[in-house]
Amino acid sequence: MPVFVRKYFKFLEIPVDFGKKFKNKSIFGSHKTWRGVIFGIIGSMFLILIQALLYFNFEIFRKISLIKFENINFILLGFLLGFGALFGDLVKSFFKRQINVKPGAKFFPWDQIDFILGALLFSSIVFRPKWYIYIFLILIIPFFHIFFNHFGYWIGIQKTKW
C-alpha cells in the first residue's frame, strides 16, 4: 500500500524516526514515513473488510477461509496485521541501518519475512491459526514478495526489482 500512495499525501512524508539517530546512524531511514504506516494499516484493514464481506456473502469463501469471521473482530484483525507487518519492517530497517545496509539494498531473507513475522506476532492477539499455517506462510510468502516486487518494478511503481 505505501508504494501506491507514494506520490500523494506529501504532508505525511515525515520520517517515522523524525530524523533521529542511534549511535550516529539513522534509526529507520528517511524513506520510512508516517504516510506509509498510516496507509499500510488502512490498506490492511480494507483488505480484511473485503475478505469478511466475501466470507459473509458467498458460501465458497466460507468453505476456503482460514478465518471464521463470525468469531473475530475483523477490523481489529486488519489493524493488527497491518501494524504488525509495518512493525516487522521497521525492526528490520533498524538493523539494516545499524549494519550499514543501504535502503533498498538486498537483505535476504529478512526483506522477505520481516513483515510476515510482525503480522503473525501482532495478529496472534486475536487470531491463531494452526501451527502448520505459520510454517506455510513463512515459507511461501518470500516467493510472493519477490514476485510482487518484480511486478511493481515492471509496471513502474517500484524503484527496484527487489
mmCIF file of C-alpha atoms in Angstrom:
data_model
loop_
_atom_site.group_PDB
_atom_site.id
_atom_site.type_symbol
_atom_site.label_atom_id
_atom_site.label_comp_id
_atom_site.label_asym_id
_atom_site.label_seq_id
_atom_site.Cartn_x
_atom_site.Cartn_y
_atom_site.Cartn_z
ATOM 1 C CA MET A 1 0.000 0.000 0.000
ATOM 2 C CA PRO A 2 2.734 2.555 0.781
ATOM 3 C CA VAL A 3 4.039 2.158 -2.780
ATOM 4 C CA PHE A 4 0.629 3.084 -4.220
ATOM 5 C CA VAL A 5 0.300 6.331 -2.233
ATOM 6 C CA ARG A 6 3.939 7.405 -2.557
ATOM 7 C CA LYS A 7 3.057 10.313 -4.865
ATOM 8 C CA TYR A 8 0.151 11.538 -2.733
ATOM 9 C CA PHE A 9 -0.333 12.938 0.754
ATOM 10 C CA LYS A 10 3.016 14.712 0.751
ATOM 11 C CA PHE A 11 2.184 16.278 4.127
ATOM 12 C CA LEU A 12 2.580 12.804 5.693
ATOM 13 C CA GLU A 13 6.049 12.342 4.197
ATOM 14 C CA ILE A 14 7.514 12.648 7.682
ATOM 15 C CA PRO A 15 10.088 10.023 8.684
ATOM 16 C CA VAL A 16 8.811 7.672 11.392
ATOM 17 C CA ASP A 17 12.051 8.282 13.301
ATOM 18 C CA PHE A 18 11.699 12.080 12.812
ATOM 19 C CA GLY A 19 15.300 12.106 11.529
ATOM 20 C CA LYS A 20 16.722 10.992 14.880
ATOM 21 C CA LYS A 21 19.828 8.857 15.103
ATOM 22 C CA PHE A 22 21.022 5.920 17.177
ATOM 23 C CA LYS A 23 24.792 5.536 17.511
ATOM 24 C CA ASN A 24 25.194 8.212 14.810
ATOM 25 C CA LYS A 25 23.126 6.186 12.326
ATOM 26 C CA SER A 26 19.593 6.717 11.122
ATOM 27 C CA ILE A 27 17.089 4.729 13.174
ATOM 28 C CA PHE A 28 14.854 3.617 10.279
ATOM 29 C CA GLY A 29 15.759 5.879 7.372
ATOM 30 C CA SER A 30 14.028 8.845 5.790
ATOM 31 C CA HIS A 31 12.097 6.568 3.422
ATOM 32 C CA LYS A 32 10.083 5.017 6.284
ATOM 33 C CA THR A 33 7.331 7.610 6.634
ATOM 34 C CA TRP A 34 4.126 8.151 8.557
ATOM 35 C CA ARG A 35 2.320 8.131 5.210
ATOM 36 C CA GLY A 36 3.454 4.544 4.692
ATOM 37 C CA VAL A 37 2.498 3.497 8.211
ATOM 38 C CA ILE A 38 -0.950 5.091 8.087
ATOM 39 C CA PHE A 39 -1.853 3.870 4.606
ATOM 40 C CA GLY A 40 -0.306 0.447 5.185
ATOM 41 C CA ILE A 41 -2.622 -0.056 8.155
ATOM 42 C CA ILE A 42 -5.641 1.373 6.301
ATOM 43 C CA GLY A 43 -4.894 -0.904 3.335
ATOM 44 C CA SER A 44 -4.689 -3.942 5.580
ATOM 45 C CA MET A 45 -7.977 -3.072 7.272
ATOM 46 C CA PHE A 46 -9.612 -2.558 3.873
ATOM 47 C CA LEU A 47 -8.410 -5.932 2.556
ATOM 48 C CA ILE A 48 -9.661 -7.744 5.657
ATOM 49 C CA LEU A 49 -13.009 -5.947 5.277
ATOM 50 C CA ILE A 50 -13.255 -7.224 1.680
ATOM 51 C CA GLN A 51 -12.407 -10.749 2.851
ATOM 52 C CA ALA A 52 -15.077 -10.544 5.557
ATOM 53 C CA LEU A 53 -17.681 -9.313 3.063
ATOM 54 C CA LEU A 54 -16.852 -12.184 0.711
ATOM 55 C CA TYR A 55 -16.963 -14.615 3.637
ATOM 56 C CA PHE A 56 -20.405 -13.454 4.783
ATOM 57 C CA ASN A 57 -21.895 -13.276 1.292
ATOM 58 C CA PHE A 58 -20.524 -16.289 -0.569
ATOM 59 C CA GLU A 59 -20.527 -19.902 0.590
ATOM 60 C CA ILE A 60 -17.344 -20.735 -1.318
ATOM 61 C CA PHE A 61 -15.379 -18.160 0.701
ATOM 62 C CA ARG A 62 -16.734 -19.582 3.972
ATOM 63 C CA LYS A 63 -15.516 -23.012 2.907
ATOM 64 C CA ILE A 64 -11.968 -21.953 1.982
ATOM 65 C CA SER A 65 -11.347 -19.280 4.613
ATOM 66 C CA LEU A 66 -8.767 -19.871 7.335
ATOM 67 C CA ILE A 67 -10.540 -17.238 9.400
ATOM 68 C CA LYS A 68 -14.019 -17.764 10.788
ATOM 69 C CA PHE A 69 -15.111 -14.136 10.561
ATOM 70 C CA GLU A 70 -18.184 -14.554 12.742
ATOM 71 C CA ASN A 71 -15.870 -15.312 15.683
ATOM 72 C CA ILE A 72 -13.478 -12.395 15.268
ATOM 73 C CA ASN A 73 -13.336 -8.612 15.220
ATOM 74 C CA PHE A 74 -12.117 -8.350 11.636
ATOM 75 C CA ILE A 75 -11.456 -4.593 11.821
ATOM 76 C CA LEU A 76 -9.126 -5.187 14.775
ATOM 77 C CA LEU A 77 -7.528 -8.113 12.908
ATOM 78 C CA GLY A 78 -6.911 -5.887 9.872
ATOM 79 C CA PHE A 79 -5.330 -3.244 12.093
ATOM 80 C CA LEU A 80 -3.102 -5.775 13.864
ATOM 81 C CA LEU A 81 -1.988 -7.402 10.598
ATOM 82 C CA GLY A 82 -1.120 -4.026 9.047
ATOM 83 C CA PHE A 83 0.530 -2.643 12.154
ATOM 84 C CA GLY A 84 2.430 -5.886 12.717
ATOM 85 C CA ALA A 85 3.689 -6.038 9.126
ATOM 86 C CA LEU A 86 4.938 -2.456 9.312
ATOM 87 C CA PHE A 87 6.418 -3.007 12.756
ATOM 88 C CA GLY A 88 8.346 -6.020 11.422
ATOM 89 C CA ASP A 89 9.572 -3.914 8.508
ATOM 90 C CA LEU A 90 10.713 -1.137 10.854
ATOM 91 C CA VAL A 91 12.610 -3.588 13.078
ATOM 92 C CA LYS A 92 14.384 -4.958 10.008
ATOM 93 C CA SER A 93 15.137 -1.427 8.783
ATOM 94 C CA PHE A 94 16.641 -0.536 12.146
ATOM 95 C CA PHE A 95 19.080 -3.440 11.892
ATOM 96 C CA LYS A 96 19.861 -2.657 8.247
ATOM 97 C CA ARG A 97 20.768 0.929 9.166
ATOM 98 C CA GLN A 98 22.899 -0.194 12.107
ATOM 99 C CA ILE A 99 24.985 -2.570 9.977
ATOM 100 C CA ASN A 100 25.231 -0.034 7.110
ATOM 101 C CA VAL A 101 22.956 -1.774 4.602
ATOM 102 C CA LYS A 102 21.583 0.916 2.296
ATOM 103 C CA PRO A 103 17.802 1.449 1.918
ATOM 104 C CA GLY A 104 16.538 -0.738 -0.909
ATOM 105 C CA ALA A 105 19.634 -2.965 -0.821
ATOM 106 C CA LYS A 106 19.026 -6.700 -0.569
ATOM 107 C CA PHE A 107 18.886 -8.130 2.940
ATOM 108 C CA PHE A 108 17.899 -11.743 2.348
ATOM 109 C CA PRO A 109 15.894 -13.388 3.877
ATOM 110 C CA TRP A 110 14.765 -10.593 6.197
ATOM 111 C CA ASP A 111 13.343 -8.414 3.404
ATOM 112 C CA GLN A 112 11.011 -11.286 2.568
ATOM 113 C CA ILE A 113 9.889 -12.348 6.057
ATOM 114 C CA ASP A 114 10.092 -9.259 8.289
ATOM 115 C CA PHE A 115 6.529 -8.177 7.600
ATOM 116 C CA ILE A 116 5.004 -11.649 7.879
ATOM 117 C CA LEU A 117 6.709 -12.285 11.224
ATOM 118 C CA GLY A 118 5.414 -8.958 12.553
ATOM 119 C CA ALA A 119 1.919 -9.538 11.152
ATOM 120 C CA LEU A 120 1.713 -13.034 12.642
ATOM 121 C CA LEU A 121 3.018 -11.850 16.002
ATOM 122 C CA PHE A 122 0.566 -8.975 16.402
ATOM 123 C CA SER A 123 -2.456 -10.703 14.853
ATOM 124 C CA SER A 124 -1.989 -13.633 17.246
ATOM 125 C CA ILE A 125 -3.636 -11.401 19.858
ATOM 126 C CA VAL A 126 -6.999 -12.119 18.178
ATOM 127 C CA PHE A 127 -6.360 -14.967 15.723
ATOM 128 C CA ARG A 128 -4.132 -18.022 15.961
ATOM 129 C CA PRO A 129 -4.185 -20.425 13.037
ATOM 130 C CA LYS A 130 -2.849 -23.949 13.312
ATOM 131 C CA TRP A 131 0.952 -24.220 13.625
ATOM 132 C CA TYR A 132 1.385 -25.533 10.068
ATOM 133 C CA ILE A 133 -0.231 -22.381 8.664
ATOM 134 C CA TYR A 134 2.522 -20.317 10.309
ATOM 135 C CA ILE A 135 5.171 -22.560 8.733
ATOM 136 C CA PHE A 136 3.455 -22.452 5.331
ATOM 137 C CA LEU A 137 3.224 -18.644 5.391
ATOM 138 C CA ILE A 138 6.843 -18.181 6.437
ATOM 139 C CA LEU A 139 7.954 -20.488 3.619
ATOM 140 C CA ILE A 140 5.645 -19.273 0.811
ATOM 141 C CA ILE A 141 5.421 -15.513 1.444
ATOM 142 C CA PRO A 142 9.049 -14.829 0.385
ATOM 143 C CA PHE A 143 8.225 -16.053 -3.133
ATOM 144 C CA PHE A 144 5.178 -13.785 -3.321
ATOM 145 C CA HIS A 145 7.253 -10.887 -2.009
ATOM 146 C CA ILE A 146 9.883 -11.332 -4.710
ATOM 147 C CA PHE A 147 7.235 -11.764 -7.435
ATOM 148 C CA PHE A 148 5.287 -8.646 -6.444
ATOM 149 C CA ASN A 149 8.450 -6.563 -6.144
ATOM 150 C CA HIS A 150 9.381 -7.569 -9.689
ATOM 151 C CA PHE A 151 5.831 -6.918 -10.860
ATOM 152 C CA GLY A 152 5.842 -3.476 -9.201
ATOM 153 C CA TYR A 153 9.130 -2.681 -10.911
ATOM 154 C CA TRP A 154 7.813 -3.786 -14.310
ATOM 155 C CA ILE A 155 4.694 -1.603 -14.035
ATOM 156 C CA GLY A 156 6.700 1.366 -12.765
ATOM 157 C CA ILE A 157 5.572 1.724 -9.145
ATOM 158 C CA GLN A 158 8.641 0.148 -7.552
ATOM 159 C CA LYS A 159 12.130 1.618 -7.926
ATOM 160 C CA THR A 160 13.996 -1.688 -7.810
ATOM 161 C CA LYS A 161 13.150 -5.280 -8.692
ATOM 162 C CA TRP A 162 13.840 -6.307 -5.116
#
